[in-house]
Structures are given as structure tokens and as C-alpha cells.
């Protein structure tokens, strides 16, 4: 006799149909593992059809103890949009309970409760959840409900209003995905096996994040009732879990060169008039080459700092880095927020690494000139997250003023009152274990310095490496391309960056685009162009500015 018939006899199941026996045994198993009594029910089915619900209600007298309840569910009306930002919900786990206990959360959870597992859903679980109500239920001896009334009203959760612009987010995601596929297909020239990427768009004066896209993404809705094994395996293979904008640090390559330029001009090791003669091979340390020498067998010749940004001349920045030294360079980079967390309101943000003397000296190895040279062009020990690069670019675009990166616009209670900034920051500091803010002091950056840097970035989009993308574009853009090798080995991946702001004369937004193994930085400039087009309504016949904050993406649960 098979096991199923042993349990059939044990539980006195009369049916002879195998599938029906299995269903009954599943209920019996749930009763034995989860517990069941007249006051503690178990769920035997969810998401039943309206027709089934009506049928059960009509036959309730014959189905003693069986009741239909209506429960709220989490819906994601905009599909995958901003999935890494919003996150997803799933059934509570022992790990969740341990985290709640560690954070001092005293709420009593049931075994079937759904809680935030990632993104905003996880960070603001305590706020989004609200407070459960209490319903008094009267039953007869058979377990049938004879009456019920509410003894304590439930309190709805808060609305978490994001700074994300839903339209801009959609454009960023679509443009990024299309760009990655185009690079893979050799749509620019040589094909590269692009592995993923991310985009961050900010308001340069405030640090508000208007879009944050990470590819590949996932579908939040499928986690609510349990993801299938097949889909889970697919997601694991694609490695969709990481928000590349905050969790993955990368060498920035040439988009770091504005730091070196600003530090050099502000400390007086060079000025806007000096012309440094790029002879191709830098005569110090390991004698690194300018990329131009590798391509054309000669250097750029005598150029000033604005031209060095336009042409991305490694030789020029080797010399500036060598003159100022690593301590000065790392101080300015730190001022721009590089190598430390931005404090954005999401889980999993990493600090990255800023090239500085202590990295080697703490290990008993002297810092050498060669380390400084490669640091000055954004390589070597430098590894930063794209959101850090977005903070840095925003500060460059606004003239060097600090901004605090944020993805939260407001937190609104169910009674319409707003959670204060002080209360919110206290909650986030504890929840995310945010470090105390570092106060790196430098003198105010001179207007002459920023003009020279801006001019170089404008030349990048007009006559330099990104000119083919922005040719005849309706808005003037300041930009910088970067192609950063992931190692010194032959055939190493080359990550592609674009950093840009617009409009040039009075910047409003800054855009960072990264494609893993994207080959060349200018390839990714197409993504920024589409975002700028959307933001400024280019080609739109009528532009209406919506002053309300009510999009689906901005209201969470």
C-alpha cells in the first residue's frame, strides 16, 4: 500500500480520487504545522474567483467552519517600473523577524503576513504597514460565525512620496535596455558583450533623484504570493537582485578627470593658461601612455586644461596628479562625496573605495607615484558607485556646492500630517545604520575654475568624444565620456560611462549612465540624450507642468 493510502486511512478520508485525497492531506498538513482552532483559522485557498465565493456563501450552512474573508493585496500597477527602488513584498521569514526584533519593532506578526523584502518596501515597512484593527467574532459550538463587530479600527499606513518622476524613469529604463542591446549587436561599431547597467538622474541644486534604473530588473508582483522555482532560477541566472546604482562600485575612468582638474586649478599647481606638452609617454614611475599614443603613435601635443578635458588627455592629468600628490587629490575627491555612502534611503548602499595613501601604507607598503598617476585618471584604487558619481556630477554642475542625495520627497501619515525631517532622519539613521556625515572642508571653488571645466565638458559634446551623439541637438549639454578597464589583464571588460548635465548655461539635471562592458563611453551618451529630450519636452507640441505629486510610482502601498 502506498503512503498516500496509509494517510487516507489515518485521516478517514472517504474519497477514492487521488487528487482530492492530496488536497485534503495538504489541508491536514497545514493544520498540523500552523495550528488550528475555533479562534485561529488557516488559509486553504487564495485568490478564488467571484463565482466560487458566491457558491461557498450560498452553501455556508453545509460548510461548517468555512468562511470567506477579503484581504488587501499589494499591486504594482506599473509593472517592473523602478523595481529596484520600490522593491517587493513577500511572506515573512525568520530572518525578517530577527531584523524586526533587532530594530526594536514590537509588532506581532502572523506566519502568513507579507512584509517588505527589498527597496522602499523594506526600508519603510513599519510606516507602510499601519496598525491592525481588532474585530470581535462570535461563534457557535460548530465554529460557524454568528456575529462580528469591530472593537478597534485599523489605521492605514503612510504614503511614501518619492522624488522619482515616473515618465523620466520609464524613459531611462527603456533607453538603457535598448542601449545595452544595441551595444551587444554591434550597433555602434564593434560588438561588446554588455552585461547590464544603470542610470541615475538628479536635480543638480537639490540632489533629488528623478530616475534610478538598474538593468536587468525584476517584476515585483510575482513575489507577493511566492515566486515560482522556474522564475527564481531565471532571476538568479540573470542576477537581477542588485541595484547597480548603489550596490556595485566601479572604476570611474575619465569621468573622474573633472576632480583632478578642479583640484589642480584650486591649489595652483596649474592654471587655465598653461599648456602641457603631451609627448605620448609620461616620463615617470612606470611610464604610462596616453590613450592617444596607443592609438596614433604620438601625443596630443601642447594643450590647456579645457582641451585636456575635451580630448580626455591622460598625459595632462598624469602631470597634474603628480604635481599635487595623492593627499590633495583624495581630499578634493572626498569633498565631492566619492568613496563614501551618500546616505540615500535604500538598503544595501556601499561605500566604494577612494584612492588614498593609507590603502597601501596600512598594509606596510609605501604609496608610490605610479599609484597617484593612475588615480588621477580615475583608475587604480578608485571604485565608486554610480549614485556617488551622480552626487559628484551634480556638485560640478551647480558650481561645487554640496547636495544631499535623496529619493524621498515626503512621508505622509494617514491623517494627512507629514513626518518631520528630524523624525525621518532619526528613523533612517537607525534602520540603515547610516554613518555620521563627514565634513570635508575646502575653499569655495572659484568661478574661473568652473568656467574652464564647463568649457571642456561643452567641447566634449560639440567637438569631442560625444559630438556624434549631440550634433544638432536642441539643448546645449556639458558632458564627459569614460571607458574604464576592469583589470590590467588582456581582453579585460571595459565599462562605459557618460556623465552629462543640461542645460549648459543653467544646469537643472545631471545624468550618470554606466554600461558594464559597454566598450566606449560615447556609446552610452544616447541614453542621456533621450532622458534630456523627455525632461525638457523636446518635440512636444504642448507642455503642461503637473504641480501635484500623485503618480502611481510615487505612492507606495
Short mmCIF file of C-alpha atoms in Angstrom, two decimals, residues 200-376:
data_model
loop_
_atom_site.label_atom_id
_atom_site.label_comp_id
_atom_site.label_asym_id
_atom_site.label_seq_id
_atom_site.Cartn_x
_atom_site.Cartn_y
_atom_site.Cartn_z
CA UNK A 200 20.89 57.95 -12.18
CA UNK A 201 19.24 61.31 -12.90
CA UNK A 202 19.34 64.11 -10.33
CA UNK A 203 18.33 67.71 -9.79
CA UNK A 204 21.69 69.44 -9.54
CA UNK A 205 20.64 72.07 -6.98
CA UNK A 206 18.90 69.74 -4.51
CA UNK A 207 20.24 66.21 -5.01
CA UNK A 208 16.72 64.84 -5.57
CA UNK A 209 16.81 61.68 -7.66
CA UNK A 210 14.43 61.88 -10.60
CA UNK A 211 15.24 58.44 -12.02
CA UNK A 212 17.25 55.43 -10.90
CA UNK A 213 17.30 52.48 -13.27
CA UNK A 214 19.22 49.23 -12.92
CA UNK A 215 19.25 46.55 -15.62
CA UNK A 216 18.32 43.73 -15.62
CA UNK A 217 15.29 44.36 -13.41
CA UNK A 218 12.51 42.18 -12.00
CA UNK A 219 8.74 42.04 -11.64
CA UNK A 220 7.79 42.93 -8.03
CA UNK A 221 4.26 41.50 -8.20
CA UNK A 222 5.34 37.86 -8.61
CA UNK A 223 6.93 37.75 -5.15
CA UNK A 224 3.75 38.55 -3.22
CA UNK A 225 2.26 35.05 -3.24
CA UNK A 226 5.56 33.24 -3.74
CA UNK A 227 7.80 33.19 -6.79
CA UNK A 228 7.91 30.00 -8.85
CA UNK A 229 11.07 27.89 -8.90
CA UNK A 230 11.36 28.39 -12.65
CA UNK A 231 11.20 32.18 -12.36
CA UNK A 232 13.56 32.21 -9.39
CA UNK A 233 16.14 30.22 -11.36
CA UNK A 234 15.78 32.64 -14.28
CA UNK A 235 16.31 35.65 -11.99
CA UNK A 236 19.31 34.01 -10.34
CA UNK A 237 20.87 33.36 -13.73
CA UNK A 238 20.34 36.99 -14.77
CA UNK A 239 21.44 38.23 -11.34
CA UNK A 240 18.64 40.78 -11.10
CA UNK A 241 18.91 41.26 -7.36
CA UNK A 242 21.48 44.04 -7.12
CA UNK A 243 20.65 47.70 -7.57
CA UNK A 244 23.81 48.53 -9.50
CA UNK A 245 23.40 52.25 -8.83
CA UNK A 246 24.06 51.85 -5.10
CA UNK A 247 25.44 48.35 -4.56
CA UNK A 248 28.15 47.99 -7.23
CA UNK A 249 31.31 50.13 -7.18
CA UNK A 250 33.19 50.67 -10.46
CA UNK A 251 36.36 52.45 -11.56
CA UNK A 252 35.08 55.77 -12.97
CA UNK A 253 37.73 56.21 -15.65
CA UNK A 254 37.82 59.57 -17.40
CA UNK A 255 34.63 61.00 -15.90
CA UNK A 256 36.76 61.43 -12.75
CA UNK A 257 39.08 63.89 -14.54
CA UNK A 258 37.00 66.92 -13.55
CA UNK A 259 38.05 66.26 -9.94
CA UNK A 260 41.71 66.32 -10.93
CA UNK A 261 41.17 69.46 -12.99
CA UNK A 262 39.36 71.32 -10.20
CA UNK A 263 41.91 70.26 -7.56
CA UNK A 264 44.81 71.31 -9.83
CA UNK A 265 43.35 74.73 -10.57
CA UNK A 266 42.22 75.43 -7.00
CA UNK A 267 45.58 74.52 -5.45
CA UNK A 268 47.58 76.43 -8.03
CA UNK A 269 49.60 73.57 -9.47
CA UNK A 270 48.30 74.69 -12.88
CA UNK A 271 46.15 77.49 -14.31
CA UNK A 272 43.79 77.97 -17.22
CA UNK A 273 46.52 79.36 -19.48
CA UNK A 274 49.22 76.71 -19.00
CA UNK A 275 49.77 74.34 -21.90
CA UNK A 276 51.32 70.97 -21.08
CA UNK A 277 53.02 69.14 -23.93
CA UNK A 278 51.68 65.61 -24.26
CA UNK A 279 54.53 63.64 -25.81
CA UNK A 280 52.63 60.36 -25.56
CA UNK A 281 54.56 58.51 -22.83
CA UNK A 282 54.71 60.07 -19.37
CA UNK A 283 58.37 60.10 -18.17
CA UNK A 284 57.88 58.96 -14.56
CA UNK A 285 57.03 55.90 -12.49
CA UNK A 286 56.00 53.05 -14.82
CA UNK A 287 55.93 55.44 -17.81
CA UNK A 288 52.21 55.13 -18.58
CA UNK A 289 50.99 56.07 -22.04
CA UNK A 290 48.28 58.48 -23.05
CA UNK A 291 45.49 56.59 -24.81
CA UNK A 292 46.13 58.77 -27.87
CA UNK A 293 49.68 57.47 -28.14
CA UNK A 294 48.41 53.90 -28.15
CA UNK A 295 46.02 54.72 -30.98
CA UNK A 296 48.12 57.11 -33.12
CA UNK A 297 51.74 56.69 -32.03
CA UNK A 298 52.06 60.28 -30.77
CA UNK A 299 50.72 62.56 -28.05
CA UNK A 300 48.17 65.35 -28.20
CA UNK A 301 50.93 67.96 -28.14
CA UNK A 302 50.67 71.21 -26.11
CA UNK A 303 47.14 71.61 -24.65
CA UNK A 304 45.49 73.56 -21.82
CA UNK A 305 43.19 72.17 -19.15
CA UNK A 306 39.95 72.80 -21.07
CA UNK A 307 41.37 70.98 -24.10
CA UNK A 308 42.61 68.18 -21.85
CA UNK A 309 39.03 67.56 -20.66
CA UNK A 310 37.71 67.67 -24.22
CA UNK A 311 40.36 65.27 -25.53
CA UNK A 312 40.49 63.24 -22.30
CA UNK A 313 44.29 63.51 -22.34
CA UNK A 314 45.76 61.08 -19.83
CA UNK A 315 49.23 62.65 -20.05
CA UNK A 316 47.93 66.05 -18.92
CA UNK A 317 46.21 64.58 -15.86
CA UNK A 318 49.20 62.36 -15.00
CA UNK A 319 51.22 65.57 -14.75
CA UNK A 320 48.62 67.43 -12.66
CA UNK A 321 48.23 64.46 -10.33
CA UNK A 322 51.98 64.12 -9.94
CA UNK A 323 52.34 67.80 -9.08
CA UNK A 324 49.62 67.92 -6.42
CA UNK A 325 50.14 64.46 -4.90
CA UNK A 326 47.61 61.90 -3.72
CA UNK A 327 46.70 63.65 -0.46
CA UNK A 328 45.37 66.74 -2.21
CA UNK A 329 43.64 64.71 -4.90
CA UNK A 330 41.89 62.43 -2.41
CA UNK A 331 40.80 65.44 -0.30
CA UNK A 332 39.00 67.03 -3.26
CA UNK A 333 37.51 63.71 -4.36
CA UNK A 334 36.20 63.17 -0.83
CA UNK A 335 34.68 66.67 -0.84
CA UNK A 336 32.66 65.64 -3.89
CA UNK A 337 31.34 62.62 -1.96
CA UNK A 338 33.45 59.93 -3.61
CA UNK A 339 34.42 56.84 -1.63
CA UNK A 340 31.68 57.24 0.98
CA UNK A 341 27.98 56.47 1.21
CA UNK A 342 25.57 59.14 0.05
CA UNK A 343 23.02 58.17 2.71
CA UNK A 344 20.26 57.52 0.18
CA UNK A 345 17.14 55.99 1.72
CA UNK A 346 17.67 52.45 0.37
CA UNK A 347 19.20 49.29 1.79
CA UNK A 348 22.49 47.88 0.53
CA UNK A 349 24.39 51.06 -0.35
CA UNK A 350 28.16 50.51 -0.29
CA UNK A 351 30.97 52.98 0.29
CA UNK A 352 33.21 52.10 -2.60
CA UNK A 353 36.94 52.89 -2.38
CA UNK A 354 38.76 56.20 -2.75
CA UNK A 355 42.42 56.05 -3.76
CA UNK A 356 44.50 57.41 -0.87
CA UNK A 357 47.81 56.87 0.83
CA UNK A 358 46.50 54.76 3.72
CA UNK A 359 45.31 51.98 1.37
CA UNK A 360 48.85 50.70 0.86
CA UNK A 361 50.55 52.12 3.94
CA UNK A 362 48.14 50.39 6.31
CA UNK A 363 49.37 47.14 4.72
CA UNK A 364 53.01 48.11 5.21
CA UNK A 365 53.63 49.11 1.57
CA UNK A 366 54.65 52.66 0.65
CA UNK A 367 52.39 54.67 -1.62
CA UNK A 368 54.22 55.28 -4.89
CA UNK A 369 53.98 57.86 -7.67
CA UNK A 370 52.56 55.30 -10.08
CA UNK A 371 49.54 54.88 -7.81
CA UNK A 372 48.91 58.62 -7.94
CA UNK A 373 49.17 58.75 -11.72
CA UNK A 374 46.51 56.12 -12.32
CA UNK A 375 44.31 57.60 -9.57
CA UNK A 376 44.40 60.97 -11.35
#
